[in-house]
Coordinates of C-alpha atoms in Angstrom, one line a residue:
M57 CA 50.6 5.5 114.8
S58 CA 47.0 4.9 115.8
S59 CA 46.3 4.3 119.5
I60 CA 44.9 0.9 120.6
P61 CA 41.4 1.3 122.2
P62 CA 41.1 0.1 125.8
I63 CA 39.7 -3.4 126.3
S64 CA 37.2 -3.9 129.0
I65 CA 37.7 -7.0 131.1
D66 CA 34.1 -7.0 132.4
P67 CA 31.8 -8.9 130.0
P68 CA 28.4 -7.5 129.2
A69 CA 25.6 -8.4 131.5
G70 CA 23.5 -11.3 130.4
G71 CA 26.3 -13.2 128.6
P72 CA 27.4 -16.7 129.3
F73 CA 30.2 -15.6 131.6
D74 CA 27.8 -13.5 133.6
R75 CA 25.4 -16.5 134.0
L76 CA 28.3 -18.7 135.0
R77 CA 29.3 -16.1 137.7
R78 CA 25.7 -16.0 139.1
A79 CA 25.6 -19.7 139.2
L80 CA 28.9 -19.9 141.0
D81 CA 27.9 -17.2 143.4
A82 CA 24.8 -19.1 144.3
R83 CA 26.7 -22.3 144.8
R84 CA 29.4 -20.5 146.8
T85 CA 26.8 -19.0 149.1
R86 CA 25.2 -22.4 149.7
S87 CA 28.5 -24.2 150.3
H88 CA 30.5 -21.7 152.2
A89 CA 27.8 -19.7 154.1
P90 CA 28.0 -21.9 157.2
G91 CA 31.7 -21.6 157.7
W92 CA 32.0 -17.9 156.9
S93 CA 28.8 -17.1 158.8
V94 CA 30.2 -18.8 161.9
T95 CA 33.5 -16.9 161.5
A96 CA 31.6 -13.6 161.2
G97 CA 29.4 -14.5 164.2
L98 CA 32.3 -15.4 166.4
I99 CA 34.0 -12.0 165.6
V100 CA 30.8 -10.2 166.5
C101 CA 30.6 -12.1 169.8
V102 CA 34.1 -11.1 170.6
I103 CA 33.2 -7.5 169.9
L104 CA 30.0 -7.5 171.9
L105 CA 31.3 -9.5 174.9
P106 CA 32.5 -6.4 176.8
V107 CA 29.1 -4.7 176.3
A108 CA 27.3 -7.7 177.6
A109 CA 29.6 -8.0 180.6
V110 CA 29.1 -4.3 181.6
L111 CA 25.4 -4.6 181.3
Y112 CA 25.3 -7.9 183.3
L113 CA 27.5 -6.5 186.1
A114 CA 25.4 -3.3 186.2
A115 CA 22.2 -5.3 186.5
T116 CA 23.6 -7.6 189.2
A117 CA 25.5 -5.1 191.2
S118 CA 24.3 -3.9 194.6
A119 CA 21.1 -1.9 194.3
N120 CA 22.4 0.4 197.1
D121 CA 24.8 2.0 194.6
W122 CA 22.1 3.6 192.5
P123 CA 20.8 6.1 195.1
H124 CA 24.3 7.3 195.8
L125 CA 25.1 7.6 192.1
I126 CA 21.9 9.3 191.2
G127 CA 22.2 11.7 194.2
S128 CA 25.9 12.5 194.2
V129 CA 27.7 11.5 191.0
L130 CA 25.3 11.3 188.0
P131 CA 23.8 14.8 188.0
A132 CA 27.1 16.7 187.7
A133 CA 28.9 14.1 185.6
L134 CA 26.0 13.8 183.1
Q135 CA 25.5 17.5 182.8
N136 CA 29.2 18.2 182.2
T137 CA 29.4 15.4 179.7
L138 CA 26.4 16.7 177.7
L139 CA 27.5 20.3 177.8
L140 CA 31.1 19.4 176.8
A141 CA 30.0 17.2 173.9
L142 CA 27.4 19.8 172.7
G143 CA 29.8 22.7 173.0
A144 CA 32.6 20.9 171.2
C145 CA 30.3 19.8 168.4
L146 CA 28.9 23.3 167.9
V147 CA 32.4 24.9 167.7
A148 CA 33.7 22.1 165.5
L149 CA 30.7 22.5 163.2
V150 CA 31.3 26.2 162.8
A151 CA 35.0 26.0 162.4
G152 CA 35.0 22.8 160.2
T153 CA 32.1 23.7 157.9
G154 CA 33.2 27.4 157.4
T155 CA 36.8 26.6 156.6
A156 CA 35.8 23.7 154.3
W157 CA 33.4 26.0 152.3
L158 CA 36.0 28.8 151.9
I159 CA 38.7 26.4 150.9
T160 CA 36.5 24.6 148.4
M161 CA 34.8 27.6 146.7
Y162 CA 37.3 30.5 146.9
R163 CA 40.8 31.3 145.9
F164 CA 42.9 33.4 148.2
P165 CA 46.5 33.7 149.4
G166 CA 47.7 30.5 151.1
R167 CA 44.6 28.4 150.2
A168 CA 46.5 25.3 149.0
A169 CA 48.7 25.3 152.1
L170 CA 45.8 25.8 154.5
D171 CA 43.9 23.0 152.9
R172 CA 46.7 20.6 154.1
L173 CA 47.3 22.4 157.4
L174 CA 43.7 22.3 158.6
V175 CA 43.7 18.5 159.0
L176 CA 46.9 18.4 161.2
P177 CA 45.2 19.0 164.6
L178 CA 43.9 15.4 164.4
A179 CA 47.4 14.3 165.1
I180 CA 47.2 16.0 168.6
P181 CA 45.5 13.8 171.2
T182 CA 43.0 15.7 173.3
Y183 CA 45.0 15.0 176.5
I184 CA 48.2 16.4 175.1
A185 CA 46.4 19.6 173.9
A186 CA 45.0 19.9 177.4
Y187 CA 48.4 19.7 179.0
C188 CA 49.8 22.3 176.6
Y189 CA 46.9 24.8 177.1
G190 CA 46.9 24.2 180.9
D191 CA 50.6 25.1 181.1
L192 CA 50.1 28.1 178.7
F193 CA 47.2 29.8 180.4
D194 CA 47.6 28.8 184.0
F195 CA 48.3 31.6 186.6
A196 CA 52.0 30.8 186.5
G197 CA 52.0 30.2 182.7
P198 CA 53.7 32.4 180.2
V199 CA 50.6 34.2 179.1
Q200 CA 49.4 35.5 182.5
S201 CA 53.0 36.0 183.7
G202 CA 53.7 38.1 180.6
L203 CA 50.6 40.2 181.2
R204 CA 51.6 40.8 184.8
A205 CA 55.1 41.7 183.8
L206 CA 54.0 44.0 181.0
F207 CA 51.3 46.0 182.9
G208 CA 52.6 45.6 186.4
W209 CA 49.5 43.9 187.6
T210 CA 49.0 41.7 190.6
A211 CA 46.6 38.8 190.9
R212 CA 43.8 41.2 192.2
D213 CA 44.2 43.6 189.3
Y214 CA 42.8 41.5 186.5
W215 CA 40.5 38.7 185.6
F216 CA 41.6 35.9 183.2
P217 CA 39.2 33.2 181.9
P218 CA 40.2 29.9 183.7
I219 CA 41.5 27.2 181.4
R220 CA 40.7 24.6 184.0
S221 CA 37.0 24.8 183.5
L222 CA 34.2 23.5 181.3
G223 CA 34.7 26.3 178.8
G224 CA 38.4 25.5 178.7
A225 CA 37.6 21.9 178.0
V226 CA 35.3 22.9 175.1
L227 CA 38.1 25.1 173.7
V228 CA 40.6 22.2 173.8
M229 CA 38.3 19.6 172.5
S230 CA 37.0 21.6 169.6
A231 CA 40.4 22.9 168.7
V232 CA 41.8 19.4 168.0
L233 CA 38.6 17.6 166.9
Y234 CA 37.1 20.0 164.4
P235 CA 39.0 18.3 161.5
Y236 CA 36.4 15.5 161.7
V237 CA 33.8 18.0 160.5
Y238 CA 36.3 19.7 158.1
L239 CA 37.1 16.4 156.3
A240 CA 33.5 15.4 156.1
A241 CA 32.4 18.8 154.8
R242 CA 35.3 19.1 152.5
A243 CA 34.6 15.8 150.9
T244 CA 30.9 16.7 150.4
F245 CA 31.6 20.2 149.0
V246 CA 34.2 18.8 146.6
Q247 CA 31.6 16.4 145.2
Q248 CA 28.7 18.9 145.1
S249 CA 26.9 19.7 141.9
V250 CA 28.1 22.9 140.2
C251 CA 24.8 23.1 138.3
A252 CA 22.8 23.3 141.5
L253 CA 25.0 26.1 142.8
E254 CA 24.7 28.0 139.5
V255 CA 20.9 27.6 139.4
A256 CA 20.7 29.1 142.9
R257 CA 22.9 32.1 141.7
T258 CA 20.7 32.7 138.7
L259 CA 17.6 32.8 140.9
G260 CA 19.1 35.7 142.8
R261 CA 20.9 34.0 145.7
T262 CA 24.2 35.5 146.9
S263 CA 27.2 33.4 147.7
M264 CA 26.2 33.1 151.3
G265 CA 22.6 32.5 150.3
T266 CA 23.7 29.7 148.1
F267 CA 25.6 28.2 150.9
W268 CA 22.6 28.3 153.3
A269 CA 20.0 27.3 150.8
V270 CA 21.8 24.6 148.7
A271 CA 25.2 23.5 149.9
L272 CA 24.5 23.2 153.6
P273 CA 21.3 21.1 153.4
L274 CA 23.1 18.8 150.9
A275 CA 26.0 18.4 153.3
R276 CA 23.8 17.6 156.3
P277 CA 24.4 13.8 156.4
A278 CA 28.2 14.3 156.2
L279 CA 28.1 17.1 158.9
A280 CA 26.1 14.9 161.2
A281 CA 28.6 12.1 160.8
G282 CA 31.5 14.4 161.5
A283 CA 29.8 15.9 164.6
A284 CA 29.0 12.4 165.8
L285 CA 32.7 11.5 165.7
V286 CA 33.5 14.7 167.6
A287 CA 31.0 13.7 170.3
M288 CA 32.3 10.2 170.6
E289 CA 35.9 11.3 171.0
T290 CA 34.7 13.8 173.6
L291 CA 32.9 11.0 175.5
N292 CA 36.0 8.8 175.2
D293 CA 38.4 11.4 176.7
L294 CA 39.8 10.9 180.1
G295 CA 43.2 12.6 180.4
A296 CA 42.0 16.1 179.2
V297 CA 39.0 16.3 181.5
Q298 CA 40.9 15.2 184.5
H299 CA 43.7 17.7 183.8
L300 CA 41.2 20.5 183.3
G301 CA 39.1 19.6 186.4
V302 CA 35.9 18.7 184.6
E303 CA 34.0 15.7 186.0
T304 CA 32.5 13.8 183.1
L305 CA 31.0 10.3 183.0
S306 CA 34.4 8.9 181.8
A307 CA 36.2 10.5 184.7
A308 CA 33.5 9.3 187.1
I309 CA 33.9 5.7 185.9
Y310 CA 37.6 5.9 186.5
A311 CA 37.2 7.4 190.0
T312 CA 34.5 5.0 191.0
W313 CA 36.4 2.0 189.8
L314 CA 40.0 2.8 191.0
Q315 CA 39.7 5.4 193.7
R316 CA 36.6 4.2 195.4
S317 CA 37.1 0.5 194.6
N318 CA 33.5 0.1 193.5
L319 CA 33.4 -2.1 190.4
G320 CA 29.6 -2.4 190.5
G321 CA 29.1 1.3 190.7
A322 CA 31.5 1.8 187.8
A323 CA 29.6 -0.7 185.7
Q324 CA 26.3 1.1 186.4
L325 CA 27.9 4.4 185.3
A326 CA 29.2 2.7 182.2
A327 CA 25.7 1.4 181.5
V328 CA 24.5 5.0 181.6
M329 CA 27.2 6.0 179.2
L330 CA 26.2 3.1 176.9
G331 CA 22.7 4.5 176.8
L332 CA 24.1 7.9 175.9
I333 CA 26.1 6.4 173.1
A334 CA 23.0 4.6 171.8
L335 CA 21.1 7.9 171.8
L336 CA 24.0 9.6 170.0
L337 CA 24.0 7.0 167.3
V338 CA 20.2 7.3 166.9
G339 CA 20.5 11.0 166.8
E340 CA 23.1 10.9 164.1
R341 CA 20.9 8.7 162.0
I342 CA 18.0 11.1 162.5
A343 CA 20.2 14.1 161.7
R344 CA 21.1 12.5 158.4
G345 CA 17.4 12.4 157.6
G346 CA 17.7 9.4 155.3
A347 CA 18.1 11.7 152.3
K348 CA 20.3 10.6 149.4
T349 CA 21.7 12.8 146.7
H350 CA 23.3 11.9 143.4
H351 CA 24.4 13.4 140.2
T352 CA 22.1 13.1 137.2
T353 CA 24.9 13.3 134.7
G354 CA 28.1 11.6 134.1
R355 CA 29.8 14.9 133.1
Y356 CA 31.6 16.7 135.8
R357 CA 33.0 20.2 135.7
A358 CA 35.7 21.7 137.9
I359 CA 34.4 23.9 140.7
P360 CA 34.6 27.6 139.5
F361 CA 36.6 29.3 142.2
Q362 CA 35.8 32.9 143.1
D363 CA 38.9 35.0 143.7
I364 CA 39.3 37.1 146.9
E365 CA 42.0 39.6 146.3
G366 CA 43.6 42.4 148.3
W367 CA 43.3 42.7 152.0
R368 CA 40.1 40.7 152.0
G369 CA 42.0 37.7 150.7
Y370 CA 44.6 38.0 153.5
A371 CA 41.8 38.4 156.0
V372 CA 40.1 35.2 154.8
A373 CA 43.5 33.4 155.0
L374 CA 43.9 34.6 158.6
L375 CA 40.4 33.5 159.5
C376 CA 41.0 30.0 158.1
S377 CA 44.3 29.7 159.8
L378 CA 42.9 30.3 163.3
P379 CA 41.7 26.7 163.8
F380 CA 45.1 25.4 162.7
L381 CA 46.9 27.7 165.0
A382 CA 44.8 26.8 168.0
G383 CA 44.6 23.1 167.3
F384 CA 48.1 22.3 166.1
L385 CA 50.7 25.1 166.0
V386 CA 50.3 26.3 169.6
P387 CA 50.5 22.8 171.2
V388 CA 53.5 21.8 169.0
L389 CA 55.3 25.0 169.9
V390 CA 54.7 24.4 173.6
L391 CA 55.9 20.8 173.3
A392 CA 59.0 21.8 171.2
R393 CA 60.0 24.4 173.8
F394 CA 59.8 21.9 176.6
A395 CA 61.5 19.1 174.6
M396 CA 64.5 21.3 173.6
G397 CA 65.1 22.2 177.2
H398 CA 64.5 18.8 178.8
A399 CA 65.6 16.2 176.3
A400 CA 68.1 14.6 178.6
G401 CA 65.7 14.4 181.5
A402 CA 63.0 12.9 179.2
L403 CA 65.4 10.1 178.1
E404 CA 66.2 9.4 181.8
S405 CA 62.5 9.3 182.8
G406 CA 61.7 6.2 180.9
F407 CA 60.9 7.5 177.4
L408 CA 62.8 4.8 175.5
K409 CA 61.1 1.9 177.4
A410 CA 57.7 3.5 177.0
A411 CA 58.4 4.0 173.3
W412 CA 59.3 0.4 172.8
N413 CA 56.2 -0.8 174.7
S414 CA 54.0 1.5 172.6
M415 CA 55.5 0.2 169.3
L416 CA 55.1 -3.4 170.4
L417 CA 51.4 -2.9 171.5
A418 CA 50.5 -0.9 168.4
T419 CA 52.1 -3.4 166.1
L420 CA 50.3 -6.4 167.7
A421 CA 47.0 -4.5 167.7
A422 CA 47.4 -3.4 164.0
A423 CA 48.2 -7.0 162.9
A424 CA 45.3 -8.5 164.9
A425 CA 42.8 -5.8 163.8
V426 CA 43.8 -6.2 160.1
A427 CA 43.5 -10.0 160.2
L428 CA 40.0 -9.9 161.8
G429 CA 39.0 -7.0 159.7
L430 CA 39.9 -9.0 156.6
L431 CA 37.9 -12.0 157.7
V432 CA 34.8 -9.9 158.6
S433 CA 35.0 -7.9 155.4
Y434 CA 35.5 -10.9 153.2
A435 CA 32.7 -13.0 154.7
P436 CA 29.9 -11.0 153.0
R437 CA 31.7 -11.3 149.7
V438 CA 31.9 -15.1 149.9
A439 CA 28.6 -15.8 151.8
R440 CA 26.2 -13.1 150.6
T441 CA 23.6 -13.5 153.3
G442 CA 21.9 -10.9 155.5
F443 CA 23.6 -12.4 158.6
T444 CA 27.2 -11.8 157.3
R445 CA 26.3 -8.3 156.2
T446 CA 24.8 -7.5 159.5
A447 CA 27.7 -9.0 161.4
A448 CA 30.1 -6.9 159.3
Q449 CA 28.2 -3.7 160.3
I450 CA 28.0 -4.7 164.0
S451 CA 31.7 -5.4 164.2
G452 CA 32.4 -1.7 164.0
F453 CA 30.4 -0.9 167.1
G454 CA 33.5 -1.1 169.3
Y455 CA 34.7 2.2 167.9
A456 CA 31.8 3.9 169.6
L457 CA 32.7 2.5 173.1
P458 CA 34.5 5.0 175.3
G459 CA 37.8 3.7 176.6
A460 CA 36.7 3.5 180.2
V461 CA 33.7 1.5 179.4
L462 CA 35.7 -0.8 177.1
A463 CA 38.3 -1.4 179.7
L464 CA 35.7 -2.3 182.3
G465 CA 34.0 -4.6 179.8
V466 CA 37.2 -6.4 178.9
L467 CA 38.3 -6.8 182.5
I468 CA 35.1 -8.5 183.7
P469 CA 35.1 -11.6 181.4
L470 CA 38.9 -12.0 181.5
A471 CA 38.9 -11.9 185.3
A472 CA 36.1 -14.4 185.4
L473 CA 38.1 -16.7 183.1
D474 CA 41.2 -16.3 185.1
N475 CA 39.4 -17.1 188.3
G476 CA 37.7 -20.1 186.7
V477 CA 41.1 -21.5 185.5
D478 CA 42.7 -20.8 188.9
A479 CA 39.9 -22.6 190.8
M480 CA 40.1 -25.6 188.4
M481 CA 43.9 -25.9 188.8
R482 CA 43.6 -25.6 192.6
S483 CA 41.0 -28.4 192.7
L484 CA 42.8 -30.7 190.3
F485 CA 46.5 -30.1 191.0
G486 CA 46.7 -27.9 194.1
V487 CA 48.4 -25.2 192.0
S488 CA 47.3 -21.5 191.8
T489 CA 47.7 -20.0 188.3
G490 CA 46.7 -16.5 189.5
L491 CA 45.8 -13.9 186.9
I492 CA 46.9 -14.9 183.5
L493 CA 45.0 -12.6 181.1
S494 CA 43.7 -9.8 183.4
G495 CA 46.2 -6.9 183.4
S496 CA 48.3 -8.4 180.6
V497 CA 49.5 -7.3 177.2
A498 CA 47.0 -9.7 175.7
A499 CA 44.1 -7.9 177.4
L500 CA 45.3 -4.6 176.0
V501 CA 45.6 -5.9 172.5
Y502 CA 42.1 -7.4 172.8
A503 CA 40.7 -4.0 173.8
Y504 CA 42.6 -2.2 171.1
V505 CA 41.2 -4.7 168.5
I506 CA 37.7 -4.2 169.6
R507 CA 38.0 -0.4 169.6
F508 CA 39.8 0.0 166.3
L509 CA 38.4 -2.9 164.2
A510 CA 36.1 -0.5 162.5
V511 CA 39.1 1.6 161.4
A512 CA 40.8 -1.5 159.8
R513 CA 37.5 -2.8 158.3
G514 CA 36.8 0.6 156.6
G515 CA 40.0 0.6 154.6
I516 CA 39.8 -3.1 153.8
E517 CA 36.2 -2.9 152.5
A518 CA 37.2 0.0 150.3
G519 CA 40.0 -2.1 148.8
L520 CA 37.6 -5.1 148.3
E521 CA 35.1 -2.9 146.5
R522 CA 37.7 -2.1 143.8
I523 CA 38.2 -5.8 143.0
S524 CA 35.7 -7.0 140.4
P525 CA 33.4 -9.9 141.4
N526 CA 34.2 -11.4 138.0
L527 CA 37.7 -12.1 139.3
D528 CA 36.2 -14.2 142.0
A529 CA 34.1 -16.1 139.5
A530 CA 37.1 -16.7 137.2
A531 CA 39.0 -18.1 140.2
R532 CA 36.2 -20.4 141.1
A533 CA 35.9 -21.6 137.6
L534 CA 39.6 -22.5 137.6
G535 CA 39.2 -24.6 140.7
E536 CA 40.1 -22.2 143.5
T537 CA 38.2 -22.4 146.8
A538 CA 37.1 -19.3 148.7
H539 CA 40.1 -19.7 151.1
S540 CA 42.7 -20.2 148.3
A541 CA 41.3 -17.3 146.3
L542 CA 41.6 -15.1 149.3
W543 CA 45.2 -16.2 149.9
R544 CA 46.5 -16.3 146.3
I545 CA 44.4 -13.6 144.6
H546 CA 42.8 -11.1 146.9
L547 CA 45.6 -10.7 149.4
P548 CA 48.2 -9.5 146.8
L549 CA 45.6 -7.1 145.4
L550 CA 44.7 -5.8 148.8
A551 CA 48.3 -5.2 150.0
P552 CA 48.1 -1.4 149.8
A553 CA 44.7 -1.3 151.5
L554 CA 45.9 -3.7 154.3
G555 CA 49.0 -1.6 154.8
A556 CA 47.0 1.6 155.0
A557 CA 44.5 0.0 157.5
G558 CA 47.3 -1.3 159.6
L559 CA 48.9 2.2 159.7
L560 CA 45.7 3.8 160.9
V561 CA 45.2 1.3 163.6
F562 CA 48.9 1.6 164.6
V563 CA 48.6 5.3 165.1
D564 CA 45.3 5.1 166.9
A565 CA 46.6 2.5 169.3
L566 CA 49.8 4.5 169.9
K567 CA 47.9 7.5 171.3
E568 CA 45.1 5.6 173.1
L569 CA 45.0 6.6 176.8
P570 CA 41.9 5.6 178.7
T571 CA 42.0 1.9 177.8
T572 CA 45.7 1.7 178.3
L573 CA 45.6 3.4 181.6
L574 CA 43.0 1.0 183.0
L575 CA 44.2 -2.3 181.6
R576 CA 48.0 -2.0 181.4
P577 CA 50.2 -4.5 183.4
F578 CA 51.9 -3.2 186.5
N579 CA 55.0 -1.1 185.9
F580 CA 54.2 -1.1 182.2
E581 CA 54.3 2.3 180.6
T582 CA 53.4 3.4 177.0
L583 CA 54.0 6.8 175.6
A584 CA 50.5 7.8 176.4
T585 CA 50.6 6.7 180.0
H586 CA 54.2 8.0 180.3
V587 CA 53.0 11.5 179.3
Y588 CA 49.9 11.2 181.5
A589 CA 51.9 10.2 184.6
L590 CA 54.3 13.1 184.2
A591 CA 51.5 15.6 183.6
A592 CA 49.7 14.4 186.7
V593 CA 52.7 15.5 188.8
E594 CA 53.1 18.8 186.9
Q595 CA 56.2 17.6 185.0
I596 CA 54.9 17.9 181.5
E597 CA 58.3 19.2 180.4
S598 CA 59.8 15.7 180.9
G599 CA 57.0 14.2 178.9
A600 CA 57.2 16.6 176.0
L601 CA 59.5 14.3 174.0
G602 CA 57.0 11.4 174.3
A603 CA 54.1 13.7 173.4
L604 CA 55.9 15.0 170.3
T605 CA 56.6 11.4 169.2
I606 CA 52.9 10.6 169.4
V607 CA 52.1 13.7 167.4
L608 CA 54.7 13.1 164.7
A609 CA 53.5 9.5 164.3
G610 CA 50.0 10.7 163.7
L611 CA 50.9 13.0 160.8
V612 CA 51.6 10.3 158.3
P613 CA 48.1 8.9 157.9
L614 CA 46.6 12.4 157.9
V615 CA 48.6 13.3 154.8
V616 CA 47.4 10.2 153.0
L617 CA 43.8 10.8 154.1
H618 CA 43.8 14.4 153.0
R619 CA 45.2 13.5 149.6
T620 CA 42.4 11.0 149.1
I621 CA 39.7 13.5 150.0
A622 CA 41.0 16.6 148.4
G623 CA 41.6 14.9 145.1
G624 CA 38.4 12.9 145.1
R625 CA 36.2 14.9 142.7
A626 CA 35.3 13.1 139.6
G627 CA 36.4 15.0 136.5
G628 CA 39.2 16.7 138.5
G629 CA 39.2 19.9 140.4
S630 CA 39.2 20.3 144.1

């Protein structure tokens, strides 16, 4: 029985249907641009409001704060921040790029398993890793205690590198953040041109020479993006640097705001951090170099693996497993040991209530972020104007904001709104409304949406790109409006993408610490703040169950993400 040839649903360019689609697109842009442009503009205003608030307060705060900040706070905080970010990026680049190249190009024992295991450290929040390593390598921890018991040493007989230091913070950050570089490098190496690599080999390049001369330059944009994510996560961290005793800008903002009760000084420090973020984003663009690469053929061949056999294969497997051991296995073993011995105490210390609060907040944030992400992603499709495209790009800026800066920026306008409502109610009805939004669940959800809207929008835009524009034109020809087409046609098709985007936001919100710590209502604990509070009083054992819950929740999206990247080479082969 002969097979039926596939039928293409996309008509040839230049046909009557194509002309109808272009006409409808032009009409749709004219008739719906105002409404959708306004929607996109309002979302951008919501995203940028905290940034404007921080800059306004920094500019209007007392000028007397600057001499104190410049003389006493900024030098050490800025130096530590830059050194920590630079150190974490360098270690992550070496670990992530090296393992990605070995996994992509060579076959050795355990390669397939390591390919999946190397992404797992992203499930470990930096503050949880810091608590685990702090307990493991402290003077009273099992490592130093074991060394003293084994060799009969006293404290004066040996030197051990301090974990509570800048070097210890670099170790912790790079151990759990290198997968950002690994995933970016892996995706690039999987898609690389086999022909280019073979030409380099025929010209006399060795395997390492091919890597340095061809593969690494082609991967530069992806590596720059991965390193930028590592740097942004380092700048965002609060719990880890506090636990390890490293004063960064994020920790200085927290101390200036809450411990010294100097909101203006905190805003000025936040303005400095915003400048640092801007420089980071510009540097990332420069590091990419504006270069673009593409395949010149539609034919793809599977990557020809080189076999590494014998003891060399096992040595490579051990080398590739070190980042996974440091970033995931060691923290999980420490948490599991604590959780098994203190499960009853953990349940009594407020774990269940904190877990419920976390699930509630993460669910609300995921729903709100997906809804706004859908609107801001759909607007350029309906109103194809430069404004809507620019608004869609700007809406992702919130992800670059460190949690301490974001919390400060959210609190300022909400407090002003609360004070305005309270003053109006007092003057009209003699009733004080107090603080309605400040320090509420609504403020937390608002901050989460700003920070993680980029995460939701990325998945939704990927889903929209897979829907042919001809489907929009057909819907319009049949009388559907842009709104009804979104509701009746696009939403059912986007269901998997919306679910994946919501899952990613849910997990990120579940483990967010700095924003939650600074904006949460009184006596309101989440899993992240629950673990933070117990670690602050050296009771990490009681918080291990909550930490493990956060880690396990983060594993699900990582598996999905890895499957997408590792299987992403056209023509097969990974």
